[in-house]
Coordinates of C-alpha atoms in Angstrom, one line a residue:
X240 CA 64.9 -15.1 -38.9
X241 CA 61.5 -15.4 -37.5
X242 CA 59.5 -12.2 -37.1
X243 CA 56.3 -12.0 -35.1
X244 CA 53.8 -9.2 -35.8
X245 CA 51.2 -8.2 -33.3
X246 CA 48.2 -6.1 -34.4
X247 CA 45.0 -4.6 -33.0
X248 CA 41.5 -5.4 -34.2
X249 CA 41.3 -2.5 -36.6
X250 CA 42.3 -2.9 -40.3
X251 CA 43.6 0.6 -40.6
X252 CA 46.1 -0.1 -37.9
X253 CA 47.7 -3.2 -39.5
X254 CA 47.4 -2.3 -43.2
X255 CA 50.6 -0.2 -43.0
X256 CA 52.6 -3.2 -41.8
X257 CA 51.7 -5.4 -44.8
X258 CA 54.4 -4.2 -47.2
X259 CA 57.1 -4.9 -44.5
X260 CA 55.6 -8.3 -44.1
X261 CA 55.9 -8.9 -47.8
X262 CA 59.5 -7.7 -47.8
X263 CA 60.5 -10.0 -45.0
X264 CA 58.9 -13.0 -46.6
X265 CA 60.5 -12.2 -50.0
X266 CA 63.9 -12.1 -48.3
X267 CA 63.4 -15.6 -47.0
X268 CA 62.3 -14.8 -43.4
X269 CA 59.3 -16.3 -41.6
X270 CA 56.5 -14.0 -40.6
X271 CA 53.5 -14.7 -38.4
X272 CA 50.8 -12.1 -37.5
X273 CA 49.2 -12.5 -34.1
X274 CA 45.8 -11.0 -34.4
X275 CA 42.2 -11.2 -33.1
X276 CA 40.0 -13.8 -34.9
X277 CA 38.1 -11.0 -36.6
X278 CA 41.2 -9.9 -38.5
X279 CA 42.4 -13.4 -39.6
X280 CA 40.7 -13.6 -43.0
X281 CA 41.8 -10.2 -44.2
X282 CA 45.4 -10.8 -43.0
X283 CA 45.4 -14.0 -45.0
X284 CA 44.0 -12.2 -48.1
X285 CA 46.9 -9.8 -47.7
X286 CA 49.3 -12.7 -48.2
X287 CA 50.5 -13.0 -44.6
X288 CA 50.1 -15.8 -42.1
X289 CA 47.6 -15.0 -39.3
X290 CA 47.7 -16.6 -35.9
X291 CA 44.3 -15.6 -34.5
X292 CA 45.0 -15.9 -30.7
X293 CA 44.6 -12.3 -29.5
X294 CA 41.6 -10.9 -27.7
X295 CA 38.7 -9.2 -29.5
X296 CA 39.2 -5.7 -28.0
X297 CA 36.2 -3.6 -29.0
X298 CA 38.0 -0.9 -31.0
X299 CA 34.8 0.9 -31.9
X300 CA 33.9 1.2 -28.2
X301 CA 37.4 2.4 -27.5
X302 CA 37.2 5.1 -30.2
X303 CA 33.8 6.3 -28.9
X304 CA 35.0 6.2 -25.4
X305 CA 37.9 8.5 -26.4
X306 CA 35.3 11.0 -27.7
X307 CA 33.5 10.9 -24.3
X308 CA 36.8 11.6 -22.5
X309 CA 37.5 14.5 -24.9
X310 CA 34.0 15.9 -24.3
X311 CA 34.6 15.7 -20.5
X312 CA 37.9 17.6 -21.0
X313 CA 36.3 20.2 -23.3
X314 CA 38.1 19.2 -26.5
X315 CA 35.1 17.6 -28.3
X316 CA 34.5 20.1 -31.1
X317 CA 30.8 19.5 -31.8
X318 CA 27.8 21.3 -30.2
X319 CA 26.1 18.0 -29.2
X320 CA 27.7 15.2 -27.1
X321 CA 29.4 12.3 -28.9
X322 CA 27.6 9.0 -29.6
X323 CA 27.0 6.5 -26.8
X324 CA 30.1 4.3 -26.6
X325 CA 28.1 1.1 -26.6
X326 CA 25.1 1.8 -28.9
X327 CA 26.5 4.5 -31.1
X328 CA 23.3 6.4 -30.8
X329 CA 23.4 10.2 -30.2
X330 CA 23.4 11.3 -26.6
X331 CA 21.6 14.3 -25.3
X332 CA 23.9 14.5 -22.3
X333 CA 27.2 12.9 -21.2
X334 CA 25.3 11.7 -18.1
X335 CA 23.7 9.0 -20.3
X336 CA 27.0 7.1 -20.1
X337 CA 27.4 6.6 -16.4
X338 CA 30.5 5.6 -14.4
X339 CA 28.8 2.2 -13.8
X340 CA 28.4 1.8 -17.5
X341 CA 32.1 2.7 -18.0
X342 CA 33.2 0.1 -15.4
X343 CA 31.1 -2.7 -16.7
X344 CA 31.6 -2.1 -20.4
X345 CA 35.3 -1.3 -20.2
X346 CA 35.9 -4.5 -18.3
X347 CA 34.1 -6.7 -20.8
X348 CA 35.0 -4.9 -24.0
X349 CA 38.6 -3.7 -23.3
X350 CA 40.3 -5.1 -20.1
X351 CA 39.3 -8.8 -20.3
X352 CA 40.1 -9.3 -24.1
X353 CA 43.3 -7.3 -23.6
X354 CA 44.4 -9.5 -20.7
X355 CA 43.7 -12.6 -22.8
X356 CA 45.6 -11.1 -25.7
X357 CA 48.7 -10.4 -23.6
X358 CA 48.7 -13.9 -22.3
X359 CA 48.2 -15.4 -25.7
X360 CA 51.0 -13.3 -27.3
X361 CA 53.4 -14.4 -24.5
X362 CA 52.4 -18.1 -25.0
X363 CA 52.9 -17.8 -28.8
X364 CA 56.3 -16.2 -28.5
X365 CA 57.5 -18.9 -26.1
X366 CA 56.4 -21.6 -28.5
X367 CA 57.5 -20.1 -31.8
X368 CA 60.6 -18.3 -30.5
X369 CA 60.8 -15.3 -32.8
X370 CA 64.0 -13.4 -33.3
X371 CA 62.2 -10.0 -33.6
X372 CA 58.7 -8.6 -32.8
X373 CA 57.0 -5.9 -34.8
X374 CA 53.9 -4.3 -33.4
X375 CA 51.8 -1.2 -33.9
X376 CA 50.7 1.6 -31.6
X377 CA 47.7 -0.1 -30.1
X378 CA 49.1 -3.6 -29.9
X379 CA 51.5 -3.6 -26.9
X380 CA 51.3 -7.4 -26.8
X381 CA 54.3 -7.4 -29.0
X382 CA 56.4 -5.4 -26.5
X383 CA 55.6 -7.8 -23.7
X384 CA 56.2 -10.9 -25.9
X385 CA 59.6 -9.6 -26.9
X386 CA 60.7 -8.7 -23.3
X387 CA 59.6 -12.1 -21.9
X388 CA 61.5 -14.0 -24.6
X389 CA 64.5 -11.6 -24.6
X390 CA 64.3 -10.4 -28.3
X391 CA 64.1 -6.8 -29.7
X392 CA 60.7 -5.2 -30.5
X393 CA 60.0 -2.5 -33.0
X394 CA 56.9 -0.3 -33.2
X395 CA 55.6 0.4 -36.7
X396 CA 53.8 3.8 -36.8
X397 CA 50.7 4.3 -38.9
X398 CA 51.5 7.8 -40.1
X399 CA 51.9 11.3 -38.7
X400 CA 51.0 10.4 -35.0
X401 CA 54.0 9.3 -32.9
X402 CA 54.5 7.9 -29.4
X403 CA 55.1 11.2 -27.6
X404 CA 52.4 13.6 -28.8
X405 CA 51.3 16.1 -26.2
X406 CA 48.0 17.3 -27.8
X407 CA 45.0 17.5 -25.5
X408 CA 42.6 14.7 -26.1
X409 CA 45.1 12.5 -27.9
X410 CA 45.6 9.5 -25.8
X411 CA 47.7 7.3 -28.0
X412 CA 50.8 6.8 -25.8
X413 CA 51.6 3.2 -25.2
X414 CA 50.2 2.0 -21.9
X415 CA 49.5 -1.2 -19.9
X416 CA 46.1 -0.8 -18.1
X417 CA 45.8 -4.5 -17.3
X418 CA 49.1 -4.9 -15.5
X419 CA 50.2 -7.6 -17.9
X420 CA 53.9 -6.7 -17.7
X421 CA 54.0 -7.2 -13.9
X422 CA 52.0 -10.4 -14.2
X423 CA 54.5 -11.9 -16.6
X424 CA 57.5 -10.8 -14.6
X425 CA 58.6 -8.0 -16.9
X426 CA 58.3 -5.2 -14.3
X427 CA 56.1 -2.1 -14.5
X428 CA 55.6 -1.0 -18.0
X429 CA 57.4 2.2 -19.0
X430 CA 57.1 4.1 -22.3
X431 CA 60.8 3.8 -22.9
X432 CA 60.2 0.0 -23.4
X433 CA 59.4 1.2 -27.0
X434 CA 63.0 1.8 -28.1
X435 CA 62.7 1.7 -31.9
X436 CA 60.0 2.9 -34.2
X437 CA 59.6 2.4 -37.9
X438 CA 58.7 5.9 -39.2
X439 CA 57.0 5.9 -42.7
X440 CA 56.7 9.7 -42.8
X441 CA 58.6 12.2 -44.9
X442 CA 60.2 14.9 -42.9
X443 CA 57.3 17.3 -43.5
X444 CA 54.9 15.0 -41.6
X445 CA 57.3 13.7 -39.0
X446 CA 55.7 12.4 -35.8
X447 CA 57.0 13.1 -32.3
X448 CA 58.8 10.2 -30.6
X449 CA 61.7 9.8 -28.2
X450 CA 62.5 6.3 -29.6
X451 CA 65.2 5.7 -32.2
X452 CA 63.7 6.1 -35.7
X453 CA 64.0 3.5 -38.5
X454 CA 62.9 5.5 -41.6
X455 CA 61.0 3.5 -44.2
X456 CA 59.2 4.5 -47.3
X457 CA 55.4 4.2 -47.0
X458 CA 54.1 1.7 -49.6
X459 CA 50.3 1.9 -49.7
X460 CA 48.3 -1.1 -49.0
X461 CA 44.5 -0.4 -48.8
X462 CA 43.2 -3.9 -49.2
X463 CA 42.8 -6.1 -52.3
X464 CA 40.9 -4.9 -55.3
X465 CA 40.9 -4.3 -59.0
X466 CA 41.9 -1.2 -61.0
X467 CA 38.8 1.0 -61.1
X468 CA 37.1 1.5 -64.4
X469 CA 36.5 5.2 -64.7
X470 CA 35.5 7.4 -67.6
X471 CA 38.4 9.4 -69.1
X472 CA 38.9 12.8 -67.6
X473 CA 36.8 15.5 -69.3
X474 CA 38.7 18.5 -70.6
X475 CA 38.4 21.5 -68.3
X476 CA 36.8 19.5 -65.4
X477 CA 39.0 18.6 -62.4
X478 CA 38.6 15.2 -60.9
X479 CA 38.2 15.2 -57.1
X480 CA 38.3 12.1 -55.0
X481 CA 36.1 12.1 -51.9
X482 CA 36.9 9.5 -49.2
X483 CA 34.6 8.9 -46.3
X484 CA 36.1 6.3 -44.0
X485 CA 34.4 3.1 -43.1
X486 CA 34.1 4.1 -39.4
X487 CA 33.9 8.0 -39.6
X488 CA 30.1 8.3 -39.1
X489 CA 30.0 5.4 -36.6
X490 CA 32.8 6.9 -34.5
X491 CA 31.9 10.6 -34.5
X492 CA 28.1 10.4 -35.1
X493 CA 25.7 12.1 -37.5
X494 CA 26.8 15.6 -36.7
X495 CA 30.2 14.8 -38.3
X496 CA 28.6 13.5 -41.5
X497 CA 29.5 16.2 -44.1
X498 CA 29.2 14.4 -47.4
X499 CA 26.1 16.4 -48.5
X500 CA 28.0 19.7 -48.0
X501 CA 31.0 18.3 -49.8
X502 CA 29.1 17.1 -52.8
X503 CA 27.1 20.3 -53.0
X504 CA 30.3 22.4 -53.0
X505 CA 32.0 20.2 -55.6
X506 CA 29.0 20.4 -57.9
X507 CA 29.3 24.2 -57.8
X508 CA 32.9 23.9 -58.8
X509 CA 32.0 21.8 -61.9
X510 CA 34.2 19.0 -60.7
X511 CA 33.9 15.3 -61.5
X512 CA 33.7 13.5 -58.2
X513 CA 34.8 9.9 -57.4
X514 CA 33.2 9.0 -54.1
X515 CA 34.3 6.0 -52.0
X516 CA 32.3 5.6 -48.8
X517 CA 30.4 2.9 -46.8
X518 CA 27.1 1.8 -48.4
X519 CA 25.0 3.2 -45.5
X520 CA 26.5 6.6 -45.9
X521 CA 26.1 6.6 -49.7
X522 CA 22.4 5.6 -49.2
X523 CA 21.9 8.5 -46.9
X524 CA 22.8 10.9 -49.7
X525 CA 19.8 10.0 -51.8
X526 CA 19.9 10.8 -55.5
X527 CA 23.4 11.8 -56.6
X528 CA 24.2 14.2 -59.5
X529 CA 25.5 12.7 -62.7
X530 CA 29.0 14.2 -62.0
X531 CA 29.4 11.8 -59.0
X532 CA 30.7 8.2 -59.5
X533 CA 30.5 5.9 -56.5
X534 CA 33.2 3.2 -56.1
X535 CA 32.8 0.6 -53.3
X536 CA 35.9 -0.8 -51.6
X537 CA 38.4 0.6 -54.1
X538 CA 42.1 0.5 -53.0
X539 CA 43.0 4.2 -52.7
X540 CA 46.4 3.8 -54.2
X541 CA 44.8 2.7 -57.5
X542 CA 42.4 5.7 -57.5
X543 CA 44.3 8.7 -56.3
X544 CA 47.0 9.2 -58.9
X545 CA 44.4 10.2 -61.5
X546 CA 42.8 12.9 -59.3
X547 CA 43.5 16.6 -59.0
X548 CA 42.6 16.8 -55.4
X549 CA 41.3 14.6 -52.6
X550 CA 38.8 15.4 -49.7
X551 CA 39.0 12.9 -46.8
X552 CA 38.3 12.4 -43.2
X553 CA 41.9 12.5 -41.9
X554 CA 42.6 8.8 -41.3
X555 CA 46.2 7.9 -41.4
X556 CA 45.7 5.6 -44.4
X557 CA 44.1 8.3 -46.5
X558 CA 46.7 10.9 -45.4
X559 CA 49.7 8.6 -46.2
X560 CA 48.2 7.2 -49.5
X561 CA 47.4 10.7 -50.8
X562 CA 50.9 11.8 -49.8
X563 CA 52.4 8.9 -51.7
X564 CA 50.4 9.9 -54.8
X565 CA 51.4 13.6 -54.6
X566 CA 47.7 14.7 -54.6
X567 CA 46.7 17.9 -52.7
X568 CA 44.5 17.1 -49.7
X569 CA 41.6 18.8 -48.0
X570 CA 41.5 17.0 -44.6
X571 CA 38.1 17.2 -43.0
X572 CA 39.0 15.7 -39.6
X573 CA 36.1 14.2 -37.6
X574 CA 37.6 12.8 -34.4
X575 CA 40.6 11.4 -32.5
X576 CA 44.0 11.6 -34.1
X577 CA 42.6 12.9 -37.4
X578 CA 42.9 16.6 -36.2
X579 CA 46.6 16.2 -35.7
X580 CA 47.0 14.5 -39.1
X581 CA 45.2 17.4 -40.7
X582 CA 47.4 20.0 -39.1
X583 CA 50.5 18.2 -40.1
X584 CA 49.4 18.0 -43.7
X585 CA 48.5 21.7 -43.7
X586 CA 51.8 22.6 -42.0
X587 CA 53.7 20.7 -44.8
X588 CA 51.9 22.8 -47.4
X589 CA 50.5 19.7 -49.1
X590 CA 46.9 20.6 -48.4
X591 CA 44.4 22.4 -46.2
X592 CA 42.7 21.5 -42.8
X593 CA 39.0 22.1 -42.6
X594 CA 37.6 20.2 -39.6
X595 CA 34.2 18.6 -40.1
X596 CA 32.4 20.8 -37.5
X597 CA 33.3 23.8 -39.7
X598 CA 32.8 22.2 -43.1
X599 CA 29.7 23.8 -44.5
X600 CA 29.3 24.0 -48.3
X601 CA 30.7 27.5 -48.5
X602 CA 33.9 26.6 -46.6
X603 CA 34.4 23.4 -48.6
X604 CA 33.9 25.2 -51.9
X605 CA 36.5 27.8 -50.9
X606 CA 39.0 25.2 -49.7
X607 CA 38.8 22.9 -52.7
X608 CA 38.7 25.8 -55.0
X609 CA 42.0 27.0 -53.5
X610 CA 43.5 23.5 -53.9
X611 CA 42.5 23.4 -57.5
X612 CA 43.3 27.0 -58.4
X613 CA 46.7 27.4 -56.7
X614 CA 49.4 25.3 -58.3
X615 CA 51.6 25.8 -55.2
X616 CA 49.6 23.1 -53.4
X617 CA 50.2 20.5 -56.1
X618 CA 53.9 21.5 -56.2
X619 CA 54.3 21.1 -52.5
X620 CA 52.4 17.9 -52.5
X621 CA 54.7 16.6 -55.2
X622 CA 57.8 17.6 -53.1
X623 CA 56.3 15.8 -50.1
X624 CA 55.8 12.7 -52.3
X625 CA 59.4 12.9 -53.5
X626 CA 60.6 13.1 -49.9
X627 CA 58.6 10.0 -49.1
X628 CA 60.0 8.1 -52.2
X629 CA 63.5 9.0 -51.1
X630 CA 63.1 7.0 -47.8
X631 CA 64.5 3.4 -47.7
X632 CA 62.1 0.8 -49.1
X633 CA 60.7 -2.0 -46.9
X634 CA 63.2 -4.3 -48.6
X635 CA 66.1 -2.1 -47.6
X636 CA 64.8 -1.9 -44.0
X637 CA 64.8 -5.7 -43.8
X638 CA 68.6 -5.6 -43.5
X639 CA 68.5 -3.2 -40.6
X640 CA 65.9 -5.3 -38.8
X641 CA 68.1 -8.4 -39.3
X642 CA 71.0 -6.5 -37.8
X643 CA 68.9 -5.4 -34.9
X644 CA 67.7 -9.0 -34.2
X645 CA 71.3 -10.2 -34.3
X646 CA 72.6 -7.9 -31.6

């Protein structure tokens, strides 16, 4: 069969789909990935076939805009306003981003490229005639392409956030702000157009959705890279991985930047630290203690199995890769869906939630000290890992997808 993937212009959103793409190709099926041009090279490096026809929706602007909405609703957790959605500079007041700014910038950065993307996805589907469409949560082009061509569509979730979350400030429900469904004769978009979701989460992290679930084991893909060369663990010294996402500071602003506090706390705990973070954030730290090793662009699934604990910003990729490795997590959520990810990890008993706005050195030291000192956290993290491993593999799910396409 032919399977069309549609993905948004944010690597962390389509990375979870890569192993399913491999499984489909290895089973003899054809896969094409409709994407924005900015994602084409990375998708090709992942071993999939990109079709760079979608619009370049400004995902950084969208993420920062979400922060402004949260601040207007009173759910922004920091004392100062969020960064300006366009420039990323700190704002003294929400009034610095006016309604006129919103209208102008949203049209140019979101609505127009989204409209072009919907049209391009429909055109591609009509030409290529897929038997099935797979999309992720912020790439509804796939739903429209499937409805116009009369084939099933399946939403592939990133992690613990589902299609029907009701948390204040979490606007991730599928939506059609451009009216593309009406324009292409598919009627008014309804959330129940999303009828099937691929859920990669174990039961302990299960997201909320009203759609039919297709469970699938999460297989980490964090980009290409080599096995890291690290010194052997030193007796009596725990190894803690610290992950600061590529966009964490740019999305949430400098008031969310807590790496100095984290490293100070881990130094007090006599831990060996492996830090992976953007170069600009590492440079802002200045001189690092000898116990800190910096790795640039290291695939997390190659790094985490040798660690005793992990501290990260709460992105779905970090949460799911740490879960797959069975490593206890301290989730230091900064913004957006990261807070929900953190609470679900904590509720599963596989780690602790310490949001960035509360993460001073004392709190970090106490939280990581608990993760390292209480074996119950590692035992529960291992159970969650085993739950994940018991889910059907991507190769097994291919049969179910083929049956769905044949209906």
